[in-house]
mmCIF file of C-alpha atoms in Angstrom:
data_model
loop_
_atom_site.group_PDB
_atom_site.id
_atom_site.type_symbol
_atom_site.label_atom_id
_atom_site.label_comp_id
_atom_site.label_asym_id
_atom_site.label_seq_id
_atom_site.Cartn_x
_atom_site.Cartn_y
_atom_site.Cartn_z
ATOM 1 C CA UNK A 7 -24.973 106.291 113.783
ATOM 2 C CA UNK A 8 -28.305 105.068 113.176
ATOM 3 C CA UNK A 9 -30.420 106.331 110.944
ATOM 4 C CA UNK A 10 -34.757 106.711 111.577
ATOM 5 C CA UNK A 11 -37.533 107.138 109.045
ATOM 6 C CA UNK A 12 -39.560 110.238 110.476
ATOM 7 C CA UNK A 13 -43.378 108.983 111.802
ATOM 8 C CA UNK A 14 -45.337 110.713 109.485
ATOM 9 C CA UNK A 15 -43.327 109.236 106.441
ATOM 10 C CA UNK A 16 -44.143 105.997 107.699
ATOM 11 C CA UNK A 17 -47.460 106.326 108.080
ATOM 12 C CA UNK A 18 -48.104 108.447 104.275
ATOM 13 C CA UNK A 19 -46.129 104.809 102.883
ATOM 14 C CA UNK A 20 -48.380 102.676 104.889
ATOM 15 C CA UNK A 21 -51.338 104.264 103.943
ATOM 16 C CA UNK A 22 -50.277 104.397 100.115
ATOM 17 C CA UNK A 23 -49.491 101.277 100.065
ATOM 18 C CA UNK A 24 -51.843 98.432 98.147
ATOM 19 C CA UNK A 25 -51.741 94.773 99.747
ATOM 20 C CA UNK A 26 -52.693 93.388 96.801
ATOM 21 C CA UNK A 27 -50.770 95.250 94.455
ATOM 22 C CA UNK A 28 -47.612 94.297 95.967
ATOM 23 C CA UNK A 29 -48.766 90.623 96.948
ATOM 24 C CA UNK A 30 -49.350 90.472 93.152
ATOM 25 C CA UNK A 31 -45.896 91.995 92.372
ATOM 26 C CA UNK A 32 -44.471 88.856 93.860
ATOM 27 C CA UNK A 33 -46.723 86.103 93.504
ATOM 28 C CA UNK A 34 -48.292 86.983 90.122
ATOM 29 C CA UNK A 35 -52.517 86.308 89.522
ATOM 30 C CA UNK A 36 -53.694 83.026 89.358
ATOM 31 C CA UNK A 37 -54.056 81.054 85.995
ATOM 32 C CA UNK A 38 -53.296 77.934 84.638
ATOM 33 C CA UNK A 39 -49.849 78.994 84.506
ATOM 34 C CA UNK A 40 -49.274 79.685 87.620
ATOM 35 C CA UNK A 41 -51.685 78.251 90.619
ATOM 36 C CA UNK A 42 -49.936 80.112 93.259
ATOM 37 C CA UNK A 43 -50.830 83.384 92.812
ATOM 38 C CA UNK A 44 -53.915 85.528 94.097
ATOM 39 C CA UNK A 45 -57.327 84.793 93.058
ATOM 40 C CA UNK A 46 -60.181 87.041 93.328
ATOM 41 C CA UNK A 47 -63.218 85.327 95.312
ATOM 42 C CA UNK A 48 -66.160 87.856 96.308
ATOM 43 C CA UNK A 49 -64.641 91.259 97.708
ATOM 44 C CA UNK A 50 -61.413 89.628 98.830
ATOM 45 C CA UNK A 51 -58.590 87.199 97.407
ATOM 46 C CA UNK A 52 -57.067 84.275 97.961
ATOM 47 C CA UNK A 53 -54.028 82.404 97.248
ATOM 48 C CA UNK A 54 -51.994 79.146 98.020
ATOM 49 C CA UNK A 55 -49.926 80.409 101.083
ATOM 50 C CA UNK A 56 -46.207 80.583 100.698
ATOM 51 C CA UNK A 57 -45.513 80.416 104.690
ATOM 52 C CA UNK A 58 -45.975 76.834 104.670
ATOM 53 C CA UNK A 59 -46.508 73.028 102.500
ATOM 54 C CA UNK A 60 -49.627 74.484 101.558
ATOM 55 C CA UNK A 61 -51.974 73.296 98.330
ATOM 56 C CA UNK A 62 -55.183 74.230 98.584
ATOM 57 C CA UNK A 63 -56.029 77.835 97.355
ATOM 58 C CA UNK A 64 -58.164 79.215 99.913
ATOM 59 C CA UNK A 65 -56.058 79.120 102.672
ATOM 60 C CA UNK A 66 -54.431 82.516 102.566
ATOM 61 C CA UNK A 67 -57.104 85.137 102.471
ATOM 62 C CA UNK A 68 -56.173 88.792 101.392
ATOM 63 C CA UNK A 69 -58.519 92.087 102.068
ATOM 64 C CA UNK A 70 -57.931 94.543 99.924
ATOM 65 C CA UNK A 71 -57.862 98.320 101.196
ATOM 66 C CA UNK A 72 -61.865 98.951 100.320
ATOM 67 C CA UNK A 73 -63.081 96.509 102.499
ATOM 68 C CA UNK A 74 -64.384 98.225 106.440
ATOM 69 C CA UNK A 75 -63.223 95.366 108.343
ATOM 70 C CA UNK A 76 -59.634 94.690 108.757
ATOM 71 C CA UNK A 77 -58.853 96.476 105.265
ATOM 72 C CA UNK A 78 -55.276 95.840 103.651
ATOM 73 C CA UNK A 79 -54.406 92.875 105.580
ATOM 74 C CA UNK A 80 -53.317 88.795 105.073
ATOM 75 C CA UNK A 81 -54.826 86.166 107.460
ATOM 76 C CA UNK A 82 -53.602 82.301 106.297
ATOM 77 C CA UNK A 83 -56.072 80.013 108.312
ATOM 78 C CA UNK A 84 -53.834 77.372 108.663
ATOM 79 C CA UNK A 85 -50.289 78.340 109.912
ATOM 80 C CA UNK A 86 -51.602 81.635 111.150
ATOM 81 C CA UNK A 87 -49.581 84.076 108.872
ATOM 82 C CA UNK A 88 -50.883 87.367 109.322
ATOM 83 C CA UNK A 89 -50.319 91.199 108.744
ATOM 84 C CA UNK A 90 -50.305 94.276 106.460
ATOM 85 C CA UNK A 91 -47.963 95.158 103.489
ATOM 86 C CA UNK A 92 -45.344 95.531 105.760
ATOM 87 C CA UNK A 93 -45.286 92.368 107.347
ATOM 88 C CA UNK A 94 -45.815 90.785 104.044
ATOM 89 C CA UNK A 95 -42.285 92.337 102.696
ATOM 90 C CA UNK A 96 -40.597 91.815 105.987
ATOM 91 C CA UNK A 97 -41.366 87.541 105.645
ATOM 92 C CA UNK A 98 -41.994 86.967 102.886
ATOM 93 C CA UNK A 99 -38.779 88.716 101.027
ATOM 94 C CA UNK A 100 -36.506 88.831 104.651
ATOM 95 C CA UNK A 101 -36.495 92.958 104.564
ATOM 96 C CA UNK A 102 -36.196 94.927 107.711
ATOM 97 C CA UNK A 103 -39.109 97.043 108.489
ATOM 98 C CA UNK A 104 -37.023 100.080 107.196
ATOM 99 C CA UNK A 105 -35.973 98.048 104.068
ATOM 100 C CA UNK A 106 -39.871 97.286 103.800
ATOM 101 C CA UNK A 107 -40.959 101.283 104.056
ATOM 102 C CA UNK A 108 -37.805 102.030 101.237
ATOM 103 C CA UNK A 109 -39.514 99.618 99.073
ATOM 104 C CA UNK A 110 -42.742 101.114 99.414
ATOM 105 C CA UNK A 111 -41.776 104.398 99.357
ATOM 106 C CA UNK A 112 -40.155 103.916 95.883
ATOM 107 C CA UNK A 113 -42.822 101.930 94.506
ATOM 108 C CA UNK A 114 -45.203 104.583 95.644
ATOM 109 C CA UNK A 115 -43.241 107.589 94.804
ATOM 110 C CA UNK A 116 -42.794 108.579 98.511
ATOM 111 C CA UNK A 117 -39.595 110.495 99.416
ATOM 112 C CA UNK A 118 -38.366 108.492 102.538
ATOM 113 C CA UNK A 119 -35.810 110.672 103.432
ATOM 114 C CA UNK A 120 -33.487 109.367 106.303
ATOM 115 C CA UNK A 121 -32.751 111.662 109.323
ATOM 116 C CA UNK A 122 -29.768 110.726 111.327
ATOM 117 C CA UNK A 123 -30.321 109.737 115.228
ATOM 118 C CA UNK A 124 -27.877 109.376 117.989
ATOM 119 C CA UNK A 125 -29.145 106.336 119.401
ATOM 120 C CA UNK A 126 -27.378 103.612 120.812
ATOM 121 C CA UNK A 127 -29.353 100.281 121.636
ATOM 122 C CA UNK A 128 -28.478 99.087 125.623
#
């Protein structure tokens, strides 16, 4: 039996949810240390893009969720990565969209309660 994540829970993760925060969960800030990881430039950040042989910071741009246009989102300029936090957890870490909202729902303290439905794909 499959299991579904109601609408509304979805949407109360997605809209909790921080780009940035969890980008930075993952890839860490930029330093010396550690080159790879995001880099505040102006109202947005950037970072070395881990979708492809990338090396120049700069590449992957990230809007954070104050921005007005396109808030929350990646956009890599060179191999054309792009999406919101979701997308993020689903390639960068391999997660299923529903694996992607029960991360974010725990880090977020959202109950994402599973309700059973009898669905059965064609």
């Amino acid at each position: 039996m499959a299991k579904r994540i109601p609408e509304n829970i979805i949407d109360d993760v997605i809209a909790a949810a921080d780009l940035v925060e969890v980008m930075t969960d993952f890839l860490g800030t930029y330093d010396q240390n550690n080159p790879g990881g995001l880099r505040k430039k102006g109202v947005n950040y950037t970072c070395i893009c881990p979708f492809h042989e990338d090396h120049n910071d700069g590449n992957l741009m990230i809007r954070p969720k104050k921005v007005t246009k396109y808030p929350n989102t990646y956009h890599c300029f060179v191999c054309g990565a792009r999406g919101g936090v979701v997308q993020w957890l689903m390639n960068h870490e391999n997660m299923s969209f529903m694996d992607a909202i029960r991360w974010l729902g725990k880090k977020y303290n959202i109950d994402v309660d599973d309700i059973p439905v009898n669905y059965t794909p064609p």
